[in-house]
Short mmCIF file of C-alpha atoms in Angstrom, two decimals:
data_model
loop_
_atom_site.label_atom_id
_atom_site.label_comp_id
_atom_site.label_asym_id
_atom_site.label_seq_id
_atom_site.Cartn_x
_atom_site.Cartn_y
_atom_site.Cartn_z
CA UNK A 1 0.00 0.00 0.00
CA UNK A 2 1.31 3.44 -0.90
CA UNK A 3 1.89 6.09 1.70
CA UNK A 4 1.30 9.81 1.52
CA UNK A 5 2.44 12.82 3.49
CA UNK A 6 0.24 15.77 4.42
CA UNK A 7 1.99 18.87 5.75
CA UNK A 8 0.14 21.67 7.55
CA UNK A 9 1.37 25.05 8.73
CA UNK A 10 -0.60 24.90 11.97
CA UNK A 11 -1.00 22.21 14.62
CA UNK A 12 -4.78 22.72 14.58
CA UNK A 13 -4.94 21.86 10.89
CA UNK A 14 -2.80 18.78 11.45
CA UNK A 15 -5.06 17.74 14.31
CA UNK A 16 -8.14 18.12 12.10
CA UNK A 17 -6.49 16.00 9.40
CA UNK A 18 -5.71 13.29 11.96
CA UNK A 19 -9.32 13.28 13.14
CA UNK A 20 -10.66 13.12 9.59
CA UNK A 21 -8.64 10.05 8.63
CA UNK A 22 -8.28 7.09 10.98
CA UNK A 23 -5.57 5.67 8.71
CA UNK A 24 -3.30 8.62 9.42
CA UNK A 25 -0.50 9.00 11.98
CA UNK A 26 1.24 12.10 13.22
CA UNK A 27 4.86 12.31 12.06
CA UNK A 28 7.51 13.75 14.34
CA UNK A 29 11.11 13.08 13.38
CA UNK A 30 10.31 9.81 11.61
CA UNK A 31 12.61 7.61 13.66
CA UNK A 32 9.70 5.48 14.88
CA UNK A 33 6.91 6.00 12.36
CA UNK A 34 8.86 5.86 9.09
CA UNK A 35 10.77 2.94 10.52
CA UNK A 36 7.53 1.05 11.14
CA UNK A 37 6.38 1.87 7.59
CA UNK A 38 9.68 0.53 6.26
CA UNK A 39 9.11 -2.63 8.28
CA UNK A 40 5.77 -3.16 6.55
CA UNK A 41 3.30 -1.70 9.04
CA UNK A 42 0.00 -1.39 7.19
CA UNK A 43 -2.26 0.10 9.88
CA UNK A 44 -1.79 3.58 8.43
CA UNK A 45 -1.47 5.06 4.97
CA UNK A 46 -0.97 8.75 5.66
CA UNK A 47 1.69 10.69 7.51
CA UNK A 48 0.47 14.00 8.93
CA UNK A 49 2.93 16.62 10.08
CA UNK A 50 2.94 20.26 11.09
CA UNK A 51 5.58 22.90 10.45
CA UNK A 52 4.12 25.16 13.17
CA UNK A 53 7.14 27.11 14.52
CA UNK A 54 5.63 26.98 18.03
CA UNK A 55 6.41 23.27 18.06
CA UNK A 56 10.15 23.98 17.98
CA UNK A 57 10.29 26.85 20.45
CA UNK A 58 12.29 26.92 23.67
CA UNK A 59 11.02 29.20 26.44
CA UNK A 60 12.94 29.54 29.68
CA UNK A 61 11.40 31.61 32.44
CA UNK A 62 11.88 31.78 36.20
CA UNK A 63 13.62 28.42 36.39
CA UNK A 64 11.07 26.64 34.23
CA UNK A 65 11.28 25.37 30.69
CA UNK A 66 8.61 25.10 28.04
CA UNK A 67 9.81 23.04 25.09
CA UNK A 68 7.95 22.59 21.82
CA UNK A 69 7.28 18.91 21.17
CA UNK A 70 9.02 18.93 17.77
CA UNK A 71 12.34 19.96 19.28
CA UNK A 72 15.00 17.39 18.51
CA UNK A 73 17.37 15.83 20.99
CA UNK A 74 20.20 17.78 19.32
CA UNK A 75 18.32 21.05 19.87
CA UNK A 76 18.02 20.22 23.57
CA UNK A 77 21.73 19.37 23.77
CA UNK A 78 22.55 22.65 22.05
CA UNK A 79 20.47 24.81 24.41
CA UNK A 80 22.72 26.16 27.14
CA UNK A 81 19.79 26.70 29.53
CA UNK A 82 18.98 22.98 29.30
CA UNK A 83 22.50 21.75 30.01
CA UNK A 84 21.38 19.99 33.19
CA UNK A 85 18.99 17.66 31.35
CA UNK A 86 21.12 17.27 28.23
CA UNK A 87 22.61 13.91 29.35
CA UNK A 88 19.16 12.38 28.89
CA UNK A 89 18.90 13.80 25.35
CA UNK A 90 22.45 12.68 24.59
CA UNK A 91 21.49 9.12 25.58
CA UNK A 92 19.15 8.87 22.60
CA UNK A 93 20.69 7.15 19.55
CA UNK A 94 23.68 8.30 17.55
CA UNK A 95 24.20 11.79 16.08
CA UNK A 96 21.87 11.29 13.10
CA UNK A 97 19.04 9.95 15.25
CA UNK A 98 19.48 12.84 17.70
CA UNK A 99 19.18 15.30 14.81
CA UNK A 100 15.80 13.76 13.94
CA UNK A 101 14.21 12.33 17.09
CA UNK A 102 11.76 14.70 18.77
CA UNK A 103 10.44 15.10 22.28
CA UNK A 104 6.95 14.26 21.05
CA UNK A 105 8.08 11.05 19.38
CA UNK A 106 10.06 10.04 22.44
CA UNK A 107 6.91 10.36 24.56
CA UNK A 108 5.28 7.66 22.43
CA UNK A 109 8.34 5.41 22.11
CA UNK A 110 7.83 1.89 23.44
CA UNK A 111 10.51 0.24 25.60
CA UNK A 112 13.44 -0.17 25.08
CA UNK A 113 13.29 3.32 23.54
CA UNK A 114 12.12 6.55 25.12
CA UNK A 115 15.08 7.39 27.36
CA UNK A 116 14.33 11.13 27.36
CA UNK A 117 10.79 10.44 28.54
CA UNK A 118 12.26 8.71 31.60
CA UNK A 119 13.87 12.05 32.45
CA UNK A 120 10.63 13.95 31.78
CA UNK A 121 8.82 11.58 34.14
CA UNK A 122 11.34 12.15 36.93
CA UNK A 123 11.08 15.89 36.25
CA UNK A 124 7.31 15.57 36.78
CA UNK A 125 6.71 17.31 33.45
CA UNK A 126 3.38 18.67 32.31
CA UNK A 127 2.28 18.10 28.72
CA UNK A 128 0.22 20.53 26.66
CA UNK A 129 -2.30 18.53 24.64
CA UNK A 130 -5.27 20.09 22.85
CA UNK A 131 -5.30 23.08 25.15
CA UNK A 132 -5.15 20.99 28.32
CA UNK A 133 -2.35 20.50 30.81
CA UNK A 134 -1.79 16.77 31.32
CA UNK A 135 0.58 15.38 33.97
CA UNK A 136 3.10 13.11 32.29
CA UNK A 137 2.07 10.16 34.46
CA UNK A 138 -1.52 10.44 33.25
CA UNK A 139 -0.32 10.80 29.67
CA UNK A 140 1.82 7.67 29.85
CA UNK A 141 -1.05 5.69 31.40
CA UNK A 142 -3.33 6.70 28.52
CA UNK A 143 -0.97 7.00 25.60
CA UNK A 144 -2.29 3.85 23.89
CA UNK A 145 -5.92 4.94 24.05
CA UNK A 146 -6.90 8.37 25.39
CA UNK A 147 -3.89 10.13 23.88
CA UNK A 148 -3.08 7.71 21.08
CA UNK A 149 -4.14 10.20 18.40
CA UNK A 150 -3.24 13.39 20.22
CA UNK A 151 -0.62 15.93 19.21
CA UNK A 152 1.54 16.96 22.12
CA UNK A 153 2.28 20.68 21.66
CA UNK A 154 4.85 21.22 24.39
CA UNK A 155 6.28 19.94 27.64
CA UNK A 156 6.93 22.06 30.73
CA UNK A 157 9.08 21.33 33.75
CA UNK A 158 11.04 23.07 36.47
CA UNK A 159 14.73 22.99 35.59
CA UNK A 160 16.58 21.23 38.40
CA UNK A 161 20.04 22.16 39.60
CA UNK A 162 22.92 19.97 38.48
CA UNK A 163 23.24 18.37 41.92
CA UNK A 164 19.54 17.46 41.92
CA UNK A 165 19.44 15.75 38.52
CA UNK A 166 20.95 12.33 37.88
CA UNK A 167 20.51 10.24 34.74
CA UNK A 168 21.93 6.86 33.79
CA UNK A 169 21.48 4.75 30.69
CA UNK A 170 22.86 1.23 30.76
CA UNK A 171 23.59 -0.37 27.39
CA UNK A 172 25.75 -3.22 26.19
CA UNK A 173 27.29 -1.39 23.23
CA UNK A 174 29.53 1.60 23.92
CA UNK A 175 29.30 4.48 23.43
CA UNK A 176 25.77 4.06 22.06
CA UNK A 177 23.41 1.17 22.29
CA UNK A 178 19.81 0.30 23.04
CA UNK A 179 18.91 0.49 26.72
CA UNK A 180 19.21 -2.40 29.07
CA UNK A 181 17.57 0.11 31.37
CA UNK A 182 17.65 3.79 32.16
CA UNK A 183 17.13 5.57 35.46
CA UNK A 184 16.53 9.22 36.24
CA UNK A 185 16.52 10.63 39.75
CA UNK A 186 15.60 14.14 40.83
CA UNK A 187 16.59 14.53 44.45
CA UNK A 188 16.26 17.42 46.87
CA UNK A 189 18.47 17.34 49.95
CA UNK A 190 18.67 19.47 53.05
CA UNK A 191 21.06 19.16 55.99
CA UNK A 192 22.39 15.90 54.61
CA UNK A 193 18.99 14.25 54.25
CA UNK A 194 16.86 13.57 51.17
CA UNK A 195 13.72 15.67 51.47
CA UNK A 196 12.18 14.72 48.13
CA UNK A 197 12.93 12.03 45.55
CA UNK A 198 11.45 11.39 42.16
CA UNK A 199 12.79 8.23 40.52
CA UNK A 200 11.83 7.03 37.05
CA UNK A 201 12.83 3.86 35.22
CA UNK A 202 12.99 2.96 31.55
CA UNK A 203 12.67 -0.66 30.30
CA UNK A 204 11.37 -1.79 33.69
CA UNK A 205 7.85 -1.85 32.20
CA UNK A 206 6.44 -1.39 28.70
CA UNK A 207 6.77 2.37 29.23
CA UNK A 208 8.62 4.65 31.65
CA UNK A 209 7.43 4.26 35.24
CA UNK A 210 7.92 5.95 38.61
CA UNK A 211 9.42 3.97 41.48
CA UNK A 212 7.01 5.16 44.16
CA UNK A 213 8.17 2.78 46.90
CA UNK A 214 11.80 3.69 46.35
CA UNK A 215 10.91 7.37 46.49
CA UNK A 216 9.09 6.90 49.81
CA UNK A 217 11.94 4.86 51.26
CA UNK A 218 14.49 7.55 50.40
CA UNK A 219 12.60 10.38 52.10
CA UNK A 220 14.34 11.54 55.24
CA UNK A 221 17.40 9.34 54.67
CA UNK A 222 21.00 10.40 54.08
CA UNK A 223 22.42 9.71 50.63
CA UNK A 224 24.86 7.09 51.86
CA UNK A 225 25.31 3.35 51.33
CA UNK A 226 23.43 2.67 54.55
CA UNK A 227 20.86 5.40 53.98
CA UNK A 228 19.72 4.05 50.60
CA UNK A 229 19.81 0.35 51.59
CA UNK A 230 16.07 0.13 52.31
CA UNK A 231 15.25 1.88 49.05
CA UNK A 232 17.47 -0.48 47.04
CA UNK A 233 15.72 -3.47 48.61
CA UNK A 234 12.50 -2.10 47.10
CA UNK A 235 14.04 -1.20 43.72
CA UNK A 236 12.13 -3.77 41.69
CA UNK A 237 8.78 -3.33 43.46
CA UNK A 238 6.02 -2.81 40.92
CA UNK A 239 8.26 -3.37 37.93
CA UNK A 240 7.41 -5.59 34.97
CA UNK A 241 10.57 -5.44 32.86
CA UNK A 242 10.53 -6.17 29.17
CA UNK A 243 12.39 -9.10 27.64
CA UNK A 244 14.00 -8.39 24.30
CA UNK A 245 17.17 -9.13 22.34
CA UNK A 246 19.12 -6.78 24.60
CA UNK A 247 18.26 -8.36 27.96
CA UNK A 248 15.78 -10.62 29.69
CA UNK A 249 13.35 -9.37 32.30
CA UNK A 250 15.29 -11.41 34.87
CA UNK A 251 18.57 -9.71 33.96
CA UNK A 252 17.04 -6.25 34.10
CA UNK A 253 15.61 -6.99 37.54
CA UNK A 254 18.97 -8.30 38.77
CA UNK A 255 21.02 -5.30 37.67
CA UNK A 256 18.51 -2.54 38.47
CA UNK A 257 19.37 -2.24 42.20
CA UNK A 258 23.10 -2.16 41.39
CA UNK A 259 22.75 0.70 38.91
CA UNK A 260 20.21 2.55 41.06
CA UNK A 261 22.63 2.43 43.97
CA UNK A 262 25.50 3.74 41.86
CA UNK A 263 23.36 6.55 40.49
CA UNK A 264 22.11 7.63 43.90
CA UNK A 265 25.60 7.65 45.37
CA UNK A 266 27.14 9.61 42.50
CA UNK A 267 28.74 12.69 44.00
CA UNK B 1 -0.35 6.89 -5.51
CA UNK B 2 -0.13 10.61 -6.26
CA UNK B 3 3.18 12.02 -7.32
CA UNK B 4 4.37 15.24 -5.80
CA UNK B 5 7.13 17.63 -6.84
CA UNK B 6 10.23 17.90 -4.71
CA UNK B 7 13.01 20.39 -5.19
CA UNK B 8 16.31 20.61 -3.36
CA UNK B 9 19.98 21.04 -3.98
CA UNK B 10 22.06 17.88 -4.09
CA UNK B 11 25.75 18.49 -3.64
CA UNK B 12 25.22 22.07 -4.79
CA UNK B 13 23.17 21.19 -7.89
CA UNK B 14 19.50 22.08 -8.19
CA UNK B 15 17.31 18.99 -8.45
CA UNK B 16 13.60 18.87 -9.19
CA UNK B 17 11.73 15.60 -9.47
CA UNK B 18 8.30 14.09 -9.10
CA UNK B 19 8.21 11.38 -6.45
CA UNK B 20 5.50 9.26 -4.87
CA UNK B 21 4.09 10.99 -1.83
CA UNK B 22 5.45 9.39 1.33
CA UNK B 23 8.56 7.98 -0.32
CA UNK B 24 11.81 8.16 1.63
CA UNK B 25 14.68 10.39 0.64
CA UNK B 26 16.82 7.27 0.26
CA UNK B 27 14.52 5.91 -2.43
CA UNK B 28 14.19 9.29 -4.12
CA UNK B 29 17.95 9.77 -4.25
CA UNK B 30 18.70 6.30 -5.58
CA UNK B 31 15.69 5.53 -7.77
CA UNK B 32 14.77 8.98 -9.06
CA UNK B 33 17.87 11.16 -8.90
CA UNK B 34 20.32 8.32 -9.54
CA UNK B 35 22.72 9.07 -6.69
CA UNK B 36 23.82 5.52 -5.91
CA UNK B 37 26.45 6.68 -3.42
CA UNK B 38 23.76 6.52 -0.72
CA UNK B 39 23.35 2.97 0.56
CA UNK B 40 20.19 1.42 1.96
CA UNK B 41 20.92 -1.01 4.78
CA UNK B 42 18.63 -1.80 7.66
CA UNK B 43 15.88 0.76 6.82
CA UNK B 44 15.37 1.04 10.59
CA UNK B 45 17.74 3.84 11.49
CA UNK B 46 20.16 1.42 13.09
CA UNK B 47 23.05 0.92 10.65
CA UNK B 48 23.75 4.46 9.43
CA UNK B 49 24.70 3.40 5.90
CA UNK B 50 22.14 5.82 4.43
CA UNK B 51 23.50 8.85 6.31
CA UNK B 52 23.42 12.13 4.42
CA UNK B 53 23.85 15.73 5.47
CA UNK B 54 20.72 17.87 5.23
CA UNK B 55 21.09 21.60 5.85
CA UNK B 56 24.34 20.90 7.67
CA UNK B 57 22.94 18.15 9.94
CA UNK B 58 23.64 14.45 9.69
CA UNK B 59 20.40 12.57 9.06
CA UNK B 60 19.23 9.15 7.98
CA UNK B 61 17.77 9.20 4.49
CA UNK B 62 15.89 5.92 5.09
CA UNK B 63 13.78 7.60 7.80
CA UNK B 64 13.43 10.99 6.11
CA UNK B 65 10.55 11.59 3.72
CA UNK B 66 11.62 13.16 0.43
CA UNK B 67 8.79 15.71 0.54
CA UNK B 68 10.06 17.04 3.85
CA UNK B 69 13.31 18.02 2.11
CA UNK B 70 11.78 20.64 -0.17
CA UNK B 71 14.17 23.58 -0.30
CA UNK B 72 16.89 21.75 1.62
CA UNK B 73 20.60 21.47 0.81
CA UNK B 74 21.55 17.80 0.71
CA UNK B 75 25.09 16.45 0.68
CA UNK B 76 26.10 12.88 -0.13
CA UNK B 77 29.43 11.16 -0.73
CA UNK B 78 28.64 11.37 -4.44
CA UNK B 79 29.47 15.06 -4.32
CA UNK B 80 32.61 15.02 -2.19
CA UNK B 81 35.35 14.48 -4.76
CA UNK B 82 36.46 17.30 -6.99
CA UNK B 83 37.29 16.29 -10.57
CA UNK B 84 40.54 14.37 -10.35
CA UNK B 85 40.92 14.83 -6.61
CA UNK B 86 39.41 12.82 -3.79
CA UNK B 87 38.12 14.53 -0.65
CA UNK B 88 40.63 14.27 2.25
CA UNK B 89 38.28 11.84 4.00
CA UNK B 90 38.12 9.61 0.94
CA UNK B 91 41.92 9.74 0.66
CA UNK B 92 42.34 8.85 4.32
CA UNK B 93 39.88 5.94 4.10
CA UNK B 94 41.69 4.54 1.05
CA UNK B 95 45.21 5.11 2.39
CA UNK B 96 44.35 3.73 5.84
CA UNK B 97 42.54 0.59 4.63
CA UNK B 98 39.42 1.91 6.36
CA UNK B 99 37.13 0.36 3.80
CA UNK B 100 36.78 -3.34 3.08
CA UNK B 101 33.41 -4.35 1.64
CA UNK B 102 32.63 -0.63 1.44
CA UNK B 103 28.94 -0.78 2.25
CA UNK B 104 29.17 1.30 5.41
CA UNK B 105 31.74 3.67 3.93
CA UNK B 106 29.43 6.36 2.47
CA UNK B 107 27.58 6.65 5.78
CA UNK B 108 30.80 6.63 7.77
CA UNK B 109 32.27 9.35 5.58
CA UNK B 110 29.19 11.56 5.84
CA UNK B 111 29.14 11.11 9.63
CA UNK B 112 32.82 12.05 9.67
CA UNK B 113 32.24 15.04 7.41
CA UNK B 114 29.42 16.28 9.66
CA UNK B 115 31.87 16.09 12.56
CA UNK B 116 34.79 17.79 10.78
CA UNK B 117 32.52 20.54 9.41
CA UNK B 118 31.80 21.69 12.97
CA UNK B 119 34.96 20.48 14.71
CA UNK B 120 38.01 20.40 12.41
CA UNK B 121 40.30 19.05 15.15
CA UNK B 122 38.34 16.34 16.93
CA UNK B 123 39.65 14.10 19.67
CA UNK B 124 39.50 10.33 19.33
CA UNK B 125 36.48 10.36 21.66
CA UNK B 126 34.76 12.91 19.41
CA UNK B 127 35.30 10.61 16.43
CA UNK B 128 34.00 7.55 18.27
CA UNK B 129 30.90 9.49 19.28
CA UNK B 130 30.42 10.86 15.74
CA UNK B 131 30.29 7.39 14.17
CA UNK B 132 28.40 5.78 17.05
CA UNK B 133 25.27 5.52 14.89
CA UNK B 134 27.11 3.78 12.05
CA UNK B 135 27.73 0.06 11.97
CA UNK B 136 30.67 -1.63 10.24
CA UNK B 137 30.70 -5.43 10.15
CA UNK B 138 33.94 -6.19 8.34
CA UNK B 139 36.62 -3.49 8.35
CA UNK B 140 36.58 -2.89 12.07
CA UNK B 141 36.29 0.48 13.71
CA UNK B 142 39.94 1.21 14.50
CA UNK B 143 41.06 1.89 10.90
CA UNK B 144 37.97 4.05 10.38
CA UNK B 145 38.60 6.09 13.51
CA UNK B 146 42.25 6.51 12.53
CA UNK B 147 41.34 7.54 8.98
CA UNK B 148 39.02 10.26 10.26
CA UNK B 149 41.73 11.54 12.59
CA UNK B 150 44.24 11.43 9.71
CA UNK B 151 41.83 13.40 7.51
CA UNK B 152 41.39 16.03 10.20
CA UNK B 153 45.19 16.41 10.45
CA UNK B 154 45.52 16.60 6.67
CA UNK B 155 42.84 19.28 6.63
CA UNK B 156 44.56 21.33 9.31
CA UNK B 157 47.91 20.99 7.48
CA UNK B 158 46.37 22.20 4.23
CA UNK B 159 44.75 25.15 6.01
CA UNK B 160 48.05 26.06 7.72
#
């Protein structure tokens, strides 16, 4: 079956085109959707995209960022104000993929992809979808149904300080490879104790997930080997890791506490 | 399927062609324009053999739709050599035995060119990172890395 591309100058027009044709899909950078077409996916026949400049804007204000959903990983890496979160963007693919892959596409990427979304989840980002503000957790829970045909306009989050933000991607191939798992931690500390922890995993379920029990166990504890011991014991609680050619679910579960511990104890 | 016009510059030359809507740039370049220097490998964005430079950025032509390149400046290995003179990267790959079967070579060279265009004196780590999206299954990466470093030194010598 032949494919076609429809390009619209505004996101609203693209949204209308998506709604008018169930056999259409919204095209971000193409690293997932064109790939699936190349692999023979026949559930869609039309690519819809928007060249709306608002989708590639970066707004930084009062410690918060608002990023258009069509921004590429390279654009994030190149933005000085986003240097703190750039390791998560740098973890995505090689240079060519990073020049193409968008925030919006990453939000829909199934495991083992979607490393930047793991960071957005730990950052507790808010998504702008059809004029509504949607918490990223709610979006991820509904991305296969409620938001399956939505166009994410932008993401917003408070920019953490460099000592609050930690990101780790584990892969077998260096320097770049598909994730065994990824972890992002946003920690706040006061007087040597963790006052707030947001921990997100990639590849430990079919989509990025928060580690709620780990977060609770870290609260009020010092960031030391002994202080994080209870949290590490709960590291795999609630996880349902994927099994793929990169690693089995068993392997991912075995190595998660090790990597989480290393990440938390990073100076 | 409807055909749509696409227009871009390829290695500095204006190109205008009618292509099937939704066709990839890789197919358009090879099947319509006749630039066979671009290789189609995995078609999944994994191997990097189809790498081209679009408006100064390294991209994968197998995952880029031709229509989205309207007005763009596209560079491929087919346009690197001057008449009678190879590009320094091509020289370095040949001299350093950095190409064996040659299938990955066009993508490797475009990834290297994208690096040297923005960083003429890269470190070894820069080179490794620059070709991290390109797979070679026979030559081995060391000769390729060394060839790119040699090309960067040759470039800096010629500039000096």
